[in-house]
Short mmCIF file of C-alpha atoms in Angstrom, two decimals:
data_model
loop_
_atom_site.label_atom_id
_atom_site.label_comp_id
_atom_site.label_asym_id
_atom_site.label_seq_id
_atom_site.Cartn_x
_atom_site.Cartn_y
_atom_site.Cartn_z
CA UNK I 1 18.72 15.74 5.66
CA UNK I 2 18.96 13.18 2.91
CA UNK I 3 15.86 11.01 2.46
CA UNK I 4 15.68 7.50 1.00
CA UNK I 5 12.37 5.64 0.54
CA UNK I 6 12.29 2.00 -0.55
CA UNK I 7 8.89 0.71 -1.69
CA UNK I 8 8.27 -3.02 -2.03
CA UNK I 9 5.51 -4.24 -4.32
CA UNK I 10 2.66 -6.22 -2.69
CA UNK I 11 4.05 -7.41 0.62
CA UNK I 12 2.75 -9.86 3.22
CA UNK I 13 3.52 -8.06 6.47
CA UNK I 14 3.85 -11.29 8.46
CA UNK I 15 6.86 -12.37 6.45
CA UNK I 16 9.23 -9.43 6.25
CA UNK I 17 11.64 -10.23 9.08
CA UNK I 18 12.72 -13.68 7.87
CA UNK I 19 13.92 -13.01 4.30
CA UNK I 20 14.98 -9.42 5.05
CA UNK I 21 17.58 -10.05 7.74
CA UNK I 22 19.90 -7.25 6.60
CA UNK I 23 17.02 -4.79 6.29
CA UNK I 24 15.87 -5.70 9.78
CA UNK I 25 19.35 -5.13 11.18
CA UNK I 26 20.12 -1.95 9.21
CA UNK I 27 16.76 -0.16 9.45
CA UNK I 28 14.43 -1.70 12.07
CA UNK I 29 17.07 -2.30 14.74
CA UNK I 30 18.65 1.08 14.06
CA UNK I 31 15.31 2.92 14.14
CA UNK I 32 11.60 2.44 14.58
CA UNK I 33 9.08 -0.18 13.45
CA UNK I 34 5.45 0.90 13.09
CA UNK I 35 3.45 -2.21 13.92
CA UNK I 36 0.09 -0.68 12.89
CA UNK I 37 0.87 0.71 9.43
CA UNK I 38 -1.88 0.52 6.78
CA UNK I 39 -2.88 1.51 3.27
CA UNK I 40 -6.22 3.16 2.43
CA UNK I 41 -6.67 0.92 -0.63
CA UNK I 42 -5.20 -2.58 -1.01
CA UNK I 43 -4.26 -2.27 -4.67
CA UNK I 44 -1.04 -1.07 -6.32
CA UNK I 45 -2.03 2.02 -8.28
CA UNK I 46 -4.51 3.63 -5.82
CA UNK I 47 -2.06 2.99 -2.98
CA UNK I 48 0.95 4.41 -4.84
CA UNK I 49 -1.13 7.46 -5.75
CA UNK I 50 -1.92 7.88 -2.03
CA UNK I 51 1.81 7.78 -1.19
CA UNK I 52 2.66 10.40 -3.81
CA UNK I 53 -0.23 12.76 -3.05
CA UNK I 54 -0.79 12.18 0.66
CA UNK I 55 -4.47 11.77 -0.18
CA UNK I 56 -7.23 9.20 0.17
CA UNK I 57 -8.42 7.61 -3.11
CA UNK I 58 -11.64 9.66 -3.10
CA UNK I 59 -9.46 12.77 -3.31
CA UNK I 60 -6.83 11.67 -5.85
CA UNK I 61 -9.44 9.71 -7.88
CA UNK I 62 -7.24 6.74 -8.78
CA UNK I 63 -9.58 3.80 -8.18
CA UNK I 64 -7.89 0.82 -9.87
CA UNK I 65 -4.93 -0.28 -11.99
CA UNK I 66 -6.36 0.80 -15.37
CA UNK I 67 -6.15 4.01 -17.39
CA UNK I 68 -9.94 4.20 -17.12
CA UNK I 69 -9.50 4.00 -13.35
CA UNK I 70 -7.20 7.07 -13.57
CA UNK I 71 -3.97 5.10 -13.14
CA UNK I 72 -1.29 7.32 -14.72
CA UNK I 73 -3.92 8.80 -17.02
CA UNK I 74 -3.70 12.25 -18.62
CA UNK I 75 -6.15 13.49 -15.99
CA UNK I 76 -3.88 12.22 -13.19
CA UNK I 77 -0.91 13.87 -14.89
CA UNK I 78 -2.72 17.19 -15.18
CA UNK I 79 -4.50 17.42 -11.82
CA UNK I 80 -2.46 15.42 -9.28
CA UNK I 81 1.14 15.05 -10.45
CA UNK I 82 2.10 18.74 -10.11
CA UNK I 83 1.22 18.61 -6.41
CA UNK I 84 2.85 15.34 -5.34
CA UNK I 85 5.35 15.57 -2.51
CA UNK I 86 8.38 15.02 -4.83
CA UNK I 87 7.22 17.98 -6.96
CA UNK I 88 7.08 20.16 -3.84
CA UNK I 89 10.42 18.81 -2.58
CA UNK I 90 12.16 19.79 -5.79
CA UNK I 91 10.42 23.10 -6.50
CA UNK I 92 10.02 24.47 -2.98
CA UNK I 93 12.70 22.78 -0.87
CA UNK I 94 15.62 22.62 -3.31
CA UNK I 95 16.02 18.85 -3.26
CA UNK I 96 17.60 16.87 -6.07
CA UNK I 97 15.24 13.94 -6.59
CA UNK I 98 15.82 10.44 -7.94
CA UNK I 99 13.24 7.80 -8.89
CA UNK I 100 13.96 4.21 -9.96
CA UNK I 101 11.53 1.33 -10.43
CA UNK I 102 7.79 0.83 -10.69
CA UNK I 103 5.86 4.10 -10.67
CA UNK I 104 2.20 3.44 -11.49
CA UNK I 105 0.85 0.33 -13.23
CA UNK I 106 -0.13 2.12 -16.45
CA UNK I 107 2.91 4.39 -16.63
CA UNK I 108 4.24 4.42 -20.19
CA UNK I 109 0.88 3.73 -21.84
CA UNK I 110 0.80 5.26 -25.32
CA UNK I 111 -2.58 6.87 -24.63
CA UNK I 112 -1.02 8.82 -21.76
CA UNK I 113 2.22 10.07 -23.29
CA UNK I 114 4.27 6.87 -23.33
CA UNK I 115 7.64 6.60 -21.58
CA UNK I 116 8.47 10.10 -22.82
CA UNK I 117 6.37 11.51 -20.02
CA UNK I 118 8.50 12.39 -16.98
CA UNK I 119 6.34 13.54 -14.07
CA UNK I 120 7.18 16.92 -12.52
CA UNK I 121 9.40 16.75 -9.48
CA UNK I 122 12.05 14.29 -10.60
CA UNK I 123 15.62 15.35 -11.40
CA UNK I 124 16.59 11.78 -12.37
CA UNK I 125 13.97 9.39 -13.71
CA UNK I 126 14.40 5.63 -14.28
CA UNK I 127 10.82 4.31 -14.39
CA UNK I 128 9.54 0.90 -15.39
CA UNK I 129 7.03 0.79 -18.23
CA UNK I 130 3.79 -0.73 -16.91
CA UNK I 131 3.73 -3.41 -14.19
CA UNK I 132 6.40 -5.35 -12.30
CA UNK I 133 8.84 -7.55 -14.21
CA UNK I 134 12.32 -8.86 -13.48
CA UNK I 135 13.54 -9.40 -17.07
CA UNK I 136 12.48 -8.27 -20.58
CA UNK I 137 11.22 -4.82 -19.64
CA UNK I 138 11.56 -1.21 -20.78
CA UNK I 139 12.75 1.66 -18.59
CA UNK I 140 12.14 5.33 -19.19
CA UNK I 141 15.56 6.87 -18.64
CA UNK I 142 14.74 10.55 -18.27
CA UNK I 143 12.09 10.13 -20.97
CA UNK I 144 14.06 7.89 -23.35
CA UNK I 145 13.19 4.21 -23.73
CA UNK I 146 15.86 1.70 -22.73
CA UNK I 147 15.12 -1.97 -23.39
CA UNK I 148 16.43 -4.73 -21.13
CA UNK I 149 16.62 -8.45 -21.91
CA UNK I 150 17.16 -11.55 -19.80
CA UNK I 151 20.88 -11.60 -19.00
CA UNK I 152 21.09 -11.74 -15.20
CA UNK I 153 24.31 -9.78 -14.89
CA UNK I 154 22.95 -6.69 -16.67
CA UNK I 155 19.16 -7.02 -16.73
CA UNK I 156 17.80 -8.33 -13.40
CA UNK I 157 15.66 -5.36 -12.40
CA UNK I 158 16.26 -5.32 -8.64
CA UNK I 159 20.02 -5.28 -9.25
CA UNK I 160 19.69 -2.68 -12.03
CA UNK I 161 17.84 -0.41 -9.58
CA UNK I 162 20.58 -0.96 -6.99
CA UNK I 163 23.32 -0.03 -9.46
CA UNK I 164 21.49 3.09 -10.69
CA UNK I 165 20.95 4.16 -7.10
CA UNK I 166 24.61 3.67 -6.19
CA UNK I 167 25.61 5.71 -9.25
CA UNK I 168 23.32 8.53 -8.15
CA UNK I 169 24.85 8.55 -4.67
CA UNK I 170 28.33 8.59 -6.23
CA UNK I 171 27.79 11.43 -8.69
CA UNK I 172 24.98 13.59 -7.23
CA UNK I 173 25.56 17.19 -6.25
CA UNK I 174 26.85 17.69 -2.72
CA UNK I 175 25.44 21.23 -2.65
CA UNK I 176 21.78 20.17 -2.55
CA UNK I 177 19.95 17.74 -0.26
CA UNK I 178 18.72 14.55 -1.94
CA UNK I 179 15.56 12.46 -2.01
CA UNK I 180 15.56 8.95 -3.51
CA UNK I 181 12.58 6.68 -4.12
CA UNK I 182 13.35 3.12 -5.17
CA UNK I 183 10.34 0.97 -6.03
CA UNK I 184 11.40 -2.65 -6.46
CA UNK I 185 9.43 -5.25 -8.43
CA UNK I 186 9.79 -7.71 -5.54
CA UNK I 187 7.91 -9.51 -4.21
CA UNK I 188 5.24 -9.02 -6.93
CA UNK I 189 4.53 -11.67 -9.55
CA UNK I 190 6.05 -13.16 -11.69
CA UNK I 191 8.23 -13.89 -8.62
CA UNK I 192 11.48 -14.44 -10.53
CA UNK I 193 14.36 -14.78 -8.05
CA UNK I 194 17.98 -14.10 -8.85
CA UNK I 195 19.78 -17.32 -9.90
CA UNK I 196 21.78 -17.55 -6.67
CA UNK I 197 18.57 -17.57 -4.61
CA UNK I 198 16.45 -20.13 -6.46
CA UNK I 199 17.24 -22.84 -3.87
CA UNK I 200 16.52 -20.67 -0.81
CA UNK I 201 13.66 -21.38 1.63
CA UNK I 202 12.95 -24.85 0.23
CA UNK I 203 11.05 -25.86 3.35
CA UNK I 204 8.99 -22.65 3.64
CA UNK I 205 5.23 -22.62 3.07
CA UNK I 206 2.52 -19.98 3.49
CA UNK I 207 1.47 -19.33 7.12
CA UNK I 208 -1.32 -21.58 8.39
CA UNK I 209 -3.10 -19.06 10.61
CA UNK I 210 -6.56 -19.76 12.01
CA UNK I 211 -8.18 -18.10 8.98
CA UNK I 212 -6.23 -20.22 6.47
CA UNK I 213 -8.35 -22.46 4.19
CA UNK I 214 -11.61 -21.91 6.06
CA UNK I 215 -14.99 -20.80 4.78
CA UNK I 216 -15.59 -17.06 5.09
CA UNK I 217 -18.99 -17.31 6.71
CA UNK I 218 -21.02 -14.14 7.35
CA UNK I 219 -18.89 -12.27 4.86
CA UNK I 220 -19.56 -10.54 1.54
CA UNK I 221 -20.71 -12.94 -1.18
CA UNK I 222 -17.35 -12.73 -3.01
CA UNK I 223 -15.61 -14.23 0.02
CA UNK I 224 -18.36 -16.80 0.58
CA UNK I 225 -18.03 -18.11 -3.00
CA UNK I 226 -14.49 -19.39 -2.39
CA UNK I 227 -14.32 -23.18 -2.38
CA UNK I 228 -13.48 -24.74 0.99
CA UNK I 229 -11.37 -26.71 1.44
CA UNK I 230 -9.10 -25.46 -1.33
CA UNK I 231 -7.91 -27.92 -3.93
CA UNK I 232 -4.47 -29.47 -3.45
CA UNK I 233 -3.32 -27.74 -6.63
CA UNK I 234 -4.36 -24.32 -5.26
CA UNK I 235 -2.52 -24.93 -1.99
CA UNK I 236 0.61 -26.06 -3.82
CA UNK I 237 0.38 -23.01 -6.08
CA UNK I 238 0.13 -20.55 -3.18
CA UNK I 239 2.93 -22.26 -1.25
CA UNK I 240 5.19 -22.11 -4.33
CA UNK I 241 4.29 -18.45 -4.81
CA UNK I 242 5.03 -17.66 -1.17
CA UNK I 243 8.44 -19.32 -1.40
CA UNK I 244 9.36 -17.51 -4.62
CA UNK I 245 8.25 -14.19 -3.15
CA UNK I 246 10.70 -14.69 -0.28
CA UNK I 247 13.43 -15.60 -2.77
CA UNK I 248 12.90 -12.34 -4.71
CA UNK I 249 13.20 -10.36 -1.47
CA UNK I 250 16.76 -11.56 -0.90
CA UNK I 251 17.86 -9.27 -3.74
CA UNK I 252 15.99 -6.37 -2.10
CA UNK I 253 17.89 -7.15 1.10
CA UNK I 254 21.15 -6.93 -0.88
CA UNK I 255 20.05 -3.61 -2.42
CA UNK I 256 19.37 -2.08 0.99
CA UNK I 257 22.70 -3.29 2.37
CA UNK I 258 24.58 -1.75 -0.60
CA UNK I 259 22.80 1.60 -0.21
CA UNK I 260 23.39 1.81 3.54
CA UNK I 261 27.08 0.97 3.06
CA UNK I 262 27.40 3.60 0.33
CA UNK I 263 25.79 6.26 2.51
CA UNK I 264 28.18 5.29 5.31
CA UNK I 265 31.23 5.51 3.03
CA UNK I 266 30.02 8.92 1.82
CA UNK I 267 29.68 10.13 5.41
CA UNK I 268 25.94 10.74 4.85
CA UNK I 269 24.29 7.89 6.75
CA UNK I 270 23.86 9.76 10.04
CA UNK I 271 22.06 12.60 8.25
CA UNK I 272 19.76 10.44 6.11
CA UNK I 273 16.25 9.21 6.85
CA UNK I 274 15.57 5.75 5.40
CA UNK I 275 11.99 4.46 4.99
CA UNK I 276 11.01 0.91 4.04
CA UNK I 277 7.38 0.03 3.27
CA UNK I 278 5.03 -1.53 0.69
CA UNK I 279 2.05 -0.46 -1.40
CA UNK I 280 -0.31 -3.15 -0.05
CA UNK I 281 -0.49 -6.52 1.63
CA UNK I 282 -1.28 -9.92 0.17
CA UNK I 283 -3.27 -13.01 1.03
CA UNK I 284 -2.25 -16.62 0.56
CA UNK I 285 -5.13 -18.92 1.39
CA UNK I 286 -6.97 -16.85 4.01
CA UNK I 287 -10.72 -17.59 3.82
CA UNK I 288 -9.80 -19.99 0.99
CA UNK I 289 -8.82 -17.17 -1.38
CA UNK I 290 -5.68 -18.45 -3.18
CA UNK I 291 -3.51 -15.35 -3.85
CA UNK I 292 -4.24 -11.68 -4.41
CA UNK I 293 -5.08 -8.50 -2.48
CA UNK I 294 -8.07 -6.05 -2.87
CA UNK I 295 -9.90 -7.26 0.23
CA UNK I 296 -10.67 -5.27 3.37
CA UNK I 297 -8.94 -7.58 5.84
CA UNK I 298 -5.72 -7.02 7.79
CA UNK I 299 -3.67 -9.32 5.56
CA UNK I 300 -4.34 -7.04 2.57
CA UNK I 301 -4.37 -3.55 4.12
CA UNK I 302 -1.52 -3.86 6.63
CA UNK I 303 2.07 -3.18 5.51
CA UNK I 304 5.54 -2.99 7.06
CA UNK I 305 6.91 0.47 7.88
CA UNK I 306 10.49 0.79 9.13
CA UNK I 307 12.31 4.13 9.56
CA UNK I 308 15.79 5.14 10.71
CA UNK I 309 17.36 8.57 10.69
CA UNK I 310 18.58 11.58 12.65
CA UNK I 311 17.01 11.82 16.09
CA UNK I 312 15.35 8.38 15.91
CA UNK I 313 16.35 6.12 18.77
CA UNK I 314 17.30 2.55 17.82
CA UNK I 315 15.25 -0.61 18.25
CA UNK I 316 11.87 1.03 18.88
CA UNK I 317 8.34 -0.11 18.09
CA UNK I 318 5.39 2.24 17.79
CA UNK I 319 1.74 1.19 18.03
CA UNK I 320 0.15 4.37 16.69
CA UNK I 321 -2.25 3.99 13.75
CA UNK I 322 -0.35 5.24 10.69
CA UNK I 323 -1.11 5.11 6.97
CA UNK I 324 0.74 5.58 3.71
CA UNK I 325 -0.98 8.97 3.24
CA UNK I 326 1.35 10.06 6.07
CA UNK I 327 4.56 9.48 4.09
CA UNK I 328 4.29 12.59 1.90
CA UNK I 329 3.56 14.96 4.82
CA UNK I 330 6.37 13.34 6.84
CA UNK I 331 8.98 13.77 4.11
CA UNK I 332 7.92 17.37 3.45
CA UNK I 333 8.07 18.06 7.20
CA UNK I 334 11.60 16.63 7.33
CA UNK I 335 12.51 19.01 4.49
CA UNK I 336 11.07 21.98 6.38
CA UNK I 337 8.03 22.60 4.17
CA UNK I 338 4.91 24.20 5.70
CA UNK I 339 2.29 21.43 5.57
CA UNK I 340 -0.54 23.99 5.85
CA UNK I 341 0.25 24.89 2.24
CA UNK I 342 -0.70 21.39 1.03
CA UNK I 343 -4.07 19.70 0.52
CA UNK I 344 -2.84 16.41 1.95
CA UNK I 345 -5.08 14.20 4.08
CA UNK I 346 -2.27 12.53 6.02
CA UNK I 347 -0.28 13.56 9.08
CA UNK I 348 3.46 14.02 9.60
CA UNK I 349 5.07 11.13 11.46
CA UNK I 350 8.01 13.34 12.47
CA UNK I 351 6.79 13.87 16.08
CA UNK I 352 6.47 10.08 16.46
CA UNK I 353 9.90 9.53 14.91
CA UNK I 354 11.46 11.97 17.36
CA UNK I 355 9.64 10.45 20.31
CA UNK I 356 7.84 13.68 21.20
CA UNK I 357 5.66 13.41 24.30
CA UNK I 358 1.91 14.17 24.42
CA UNK I 359 1.41 13.86 20.65
CA UNK I 360 -2.24 14.10 19.60
CA UNK I 361 -2.80 11.31 17.08
CA UNK I 362 -5.62 9.76 15.08
CA UNK I 363 -7.68 6.84 16.35
CA UNK I 364 -9.11 5.84 12.96
CA UNK I 365 -8.65 6.10 9.21
CA UNK I 366 -10.54 5.26 6.02
CA UNK I 367 -10.16 2.21 3.76
CA UNK I 368 -11.92 2.40 0.37
CA UNK I 369 -11.95 0.30 -2.76
CA UNK I 370 -13.91 0.19 -6.01
CA UNK I 371 -14.26 -3.36 -7.31
CA UNK I 372 -13.39 -4.34 -10.87
CA UNK I 373 -15.48 -6.72 -12.93
CA UNK I 374 -16.11 -7.51 -16.60
CA UNK I 375 -19.50 -6.94 -18.16
CA UNK I 376 -19.27 -10.39 -19.71
CA UNK I 377 -18.73 -13.71 -17.98
CA UNK I 378 -15.23 -14.92 -17.23
CA UNK I 379 -14.51 -17.49 -19.98
CA UNK I 380 -12.92 -19.86 -17.46
CA UNK I 381 -15.93 -19.67 -15.13
CA UNK I 382 -19.08 -19.00 -17.21
CA UNK I 383 -21.32 -20.45 -14.51
CA UNK I 384 -20.57 -17.52 -12.21
CA UNK I 385 -22.22 -15.03 -14.56
CA UNK I 386 -21.04 -11.51 -15.44
CA UNK I 387 -19.27 -9.13 -13.11
CA UNK I 388 -16.41 -11.22 -11.69
CA UNK I 389 -12.72 -11.05 -12.50
CA UNK I 390 -9.30 -12.43 -11.52
CA UNK I 391 -10.63 -15.99 -11.40
CA UNK I 392 -8.50 -19.06 -10.69
CA UNK I 393 -8.86 -22.34 -12.61
CA UNK I 394 -11.12 -23.76 -9.89
CA UNK I 395 -13.39 -20.71 -10.31
CA UNK I 396 -12.49 -18.84 -7.16
CA UNK I 397 -12.69 -15.19 -8.17
CA UNK I 398 -10.73 -12.51 -6.34
CA UNK I 399 -12.73 -9.47 -7.44
CA UNK I 400 -16.09 -8.30 -8.75
CA UNK I 401 -17.75 -5.03 -9.73
CA UNK I 402 -19.63 -4.90 -6.41
CA UNK I 403 -16.61 -5.75 -4.29
CA UNK I 404 -16.87 -2.01 -3.61
CA UNK I 405 -16.57 -1.08 0.02
CA UNK I 406 -15.50 1.54 2.52
CA UNK I 407 -14.32 0.91 6.07
CA UNK I 408 -13.40 2.76 9.23
CA UNK I 409 -10.40 1.09 10.87
CA UNK I 410 -10.30 2.15 14.53
CA UNK I 411 -7.47 1.68 16.99
CA UNK I 412 -7.71 3.46 20.33
CA UNK I 413 -6.96 2.76 23.98
CA UNK I 414 -10.21 0.84 24.37
CA UNK I 415 -11.12 -0.37 20.87
CA UNK I 416 -9.51 -2.32 18.03
CA UNK I 417 -12.35 -2.35 15.53
CA UNK I 418 -13.15 -2.39 11.82
CA UNK I 419 -16.51 -1.31 10.39
CA UNK I 420 -17.19 -1.80 6.65
CA UNK I 421 -20.08 -1.17 4.26
CA UNK I 422 -20.42 -2.58 0.75
CA UNK I 423 -21.96 -0.62 -2.08
CA UNK I 424 -24.22 -3.39 -3.32
CA UNK I 425 -27.92 -4.28 -3.23
CA UNK I 426 -27.59 -5.68 0.28
CA UNK I 427 -25.56 -2.73 1.62
CA UNK I 428 -23.73 -5.59 3.32
CA UNK I 429 -21.97 -4.70 6.59
CA UNK I 430 -18.95 -6.37 8.19
CA UNK I 431 -17.69 -5.50 11.68
CA UNK I 432 -14.73 -7.07 13.49
CA UNK I 433 -13.46 -6.78 17.03
CA UNK I 434 -9.77 -7.44 16.52
CA UNK I 435 -9.02 -7.58 20.21
CA UNK I 436 -11.05 -10.78 20.54
CA UNK I 437 -10.74 -11.88 16.91
CA UNK I 438 -7.42 -10.76 15.36
CA UNK I 439 -7.89 -12.95 12.27
CA UNK I 440 -11.35 -11.47 11.52
CA UNK I 441 -13.20 -14.76 11.43
CA UNK I 442 -16.42 -13.60 13.15
CA UNK I 443 -18.48 -10.79 11.61
CA UNK I 444 -20.27 -9.20 14.61
CA UNK I 445 -22.38 -6.72 12.60
CA UNK I 446 -25.63 -8.32 13.80
CA UNK I 447 -24.68 -8.51 17.47
CA UNK I 448 -22.72 -5.32 18.20
CA UNK I 449 -24.44 -2.47 20.05
CA UNK I 450 -26.72 -0.49 17.71
CA UNK I 451 -25.40 2.85 18.97
CA UNK I 452 -21.86 1.89 17.99
CA UNK I 453 -23.10 0.85 14.54
CA UNK I 454 -24.82 4.20 14.06
CA UNK I 455 -21.77 6.15 15.17
CA UNK I 456 -19.47 4.13 12.92
CA UNK I 457 -21.85 4.56 10.01
CA UNK I 458 -21.84 8.32 10.59
CA UNK I 459 -18.06 8.40 10.96
CA UNK I 460 -17.71 6.51 7.68
CA UNK I 461 -19.88 9.11 5.94
CA UNK I 462 -17.69 11.90 7.31
CA UNK I 463 -14.42 10.24 6.26
CA UNK I 464 -15.71 9.45 2.77
CA UNK I 465 -16.35 13.13 2.20
CA UNK I 466 -13.29 14.47 4.03
CA UNK I 467 -10.46 16.48 2.51
CA UNK I 468 -7.27 17.79 4.08
CA UNK I 469 -7.71 18.78 7.73
CA UNK I 470 -11.24 17.31 7.94
CA UNK I 471 -9.69 13.85 7.43
CA UNK I 472 -7.90 14.32 10.75
CA UNK I 473 -10.90 15.13 12.98
CA UNK I 474 -11.50 13.00 16.12
CA UNK I 475 -12.70 9.45 15.59
CA UNK I 476 -15.63 7.75 17.32
CA UNK I 477 -13.56 6.70 20.33
CA UNK I 478 -11.67 10.00 20.75
CA UNK I 479 -12.73 12.22 23.68
CA UNK I 480 -13.30 15.07 21.23
CA UNK I 481 -15.75 13.18 19.00
CA UNK I 482 -19.18 14.74 18.54
CA UNK I 483 -22.06 12.71 17.12
CA UNK I 484 -25.08 14.49 15.65
CA UNK I 485 -27.61 11.79 14.66
CA UNK I 486 -29.73 14.37 12.81
CA UNK I 487 -27.10 14.54 10.07
CA UNK I 488 -27.60 10.83 9.36
CA UNK I 489 -31.04 11.57 7.97
CA UNK I 490 -30.19 14.62 5.90
CA UNK I 491 -29.82 14.65 2.12
CA UNK I 492 -26.15 13.83 2.67
CA UNK I 493 -26.94 10.58 4.45
CA UNK I 494 -24.25 7.95 4.93
CA UNK I 495 -25.32 5.83 2.00
CA UNK I 496 -26.00 8.65 -0.41
CA UNK I 497 -22.33 9.04 -1.29
CA UNK I 498 -20.48 6.12 -2.83
CA UNK I 499 -17.71 5.48 -5.31
CA UNK I 500 -18.97 6.09 -8.80
CA UNK I 501 -17.94 7.42 -12.17
CA UNK I 502 -18.40 10.96 -10.89
CA UNK I 503 -15.07 10.70 -9.05
CA UNK I 504 -13.28 10.32 -12.36
#
């Protein structure tokens, strides 16, 4: 089969159906919507690395968006890139492969080979240098730099990606199966909509859920430091950002419509799997944090996942717990590759896509993040001291060096739970029962049953050290789970292993 994957950049899952009406009609209503799809790290580069490798961050070692954090570094290129799923698709399955858009945030950095570096596995390569832009950017066109300006008709990146993709579908070989990955800049900042969409959604504002503009009590200190209520200027800023993000998505909707129509004209639509997802979520005012991601909560780790294709019945929803580490194994499985030959941590979604009965599935997965912070004080907020970063003018900071955490996100027949530990002096713990508290307002770490805490702590230890098949062992609320409390007090205790420089 043909395979097409469209990756949005930093997406608020609550919002996708309104601006993406064509996408909803052409993919969701013609296939399956996974309503519990997550990322193991709510930040662009670690999440994209998880998609490409099928691995958790502790196994691919990309911890943030910097070269020092292994984002598109020479070490990443040497150790991980040769074993990404596109590399296997091309080398082992005979696929012609096409990439267009944002790859990894530091792609094109001079210290890591510049735009001349084309990762293994790609037959056609049109990658954006560095982070998302809509105008005035450089593309690596099969290793050669091509500069774009600010003329809408020839330079608007979402449309450029659409046109390149249509050209590939027009001129590709018909004797080999194809895989396309299109990574749009939208709806990432700087939120520059196409001219025809600048007046859209004038009355739209960010959702006012029950966790909007409230104090994050009983949470990690970084959340507690946010100023409540937010200033009027912060609220206006996040509402404007939310509106512009929707406006940028209208061009993504056009892109998807053009591609589906082209596949239909080519007679290939019925034999093509189409995936739509994002690399992470986004918050806009939850717990009085203006705009960003990086946090452990649902609004940052949950993403849309829509799939249509051969054998997938239309207009389905699926509640299974899935993650972006599953995309690589799924695509390789579609291509007929033996997944036992990989080191991937994820699981193939193909049985779920087909609607197979009696599928054994996970009940939990790991979320992990290593916080970023400067050694010096933020010049705009010197009173906060060293260690914070991404600060807004009213000194609400979105990240810090000890915003370093790991969580077990559990979803089973009887439990909808999240257990998190911070790697800081407090070893701060947050626990949420999402059945009773879907917006994660009440941290129940001090009131939940001690036995559950111990089991979740142990499960977290196991997931943080897992690799491959051991990442797919039964979770705490699976019938097959076995808890050995003696292991909690061994030299490999649950708090002995944490993110650190050793992973790099």
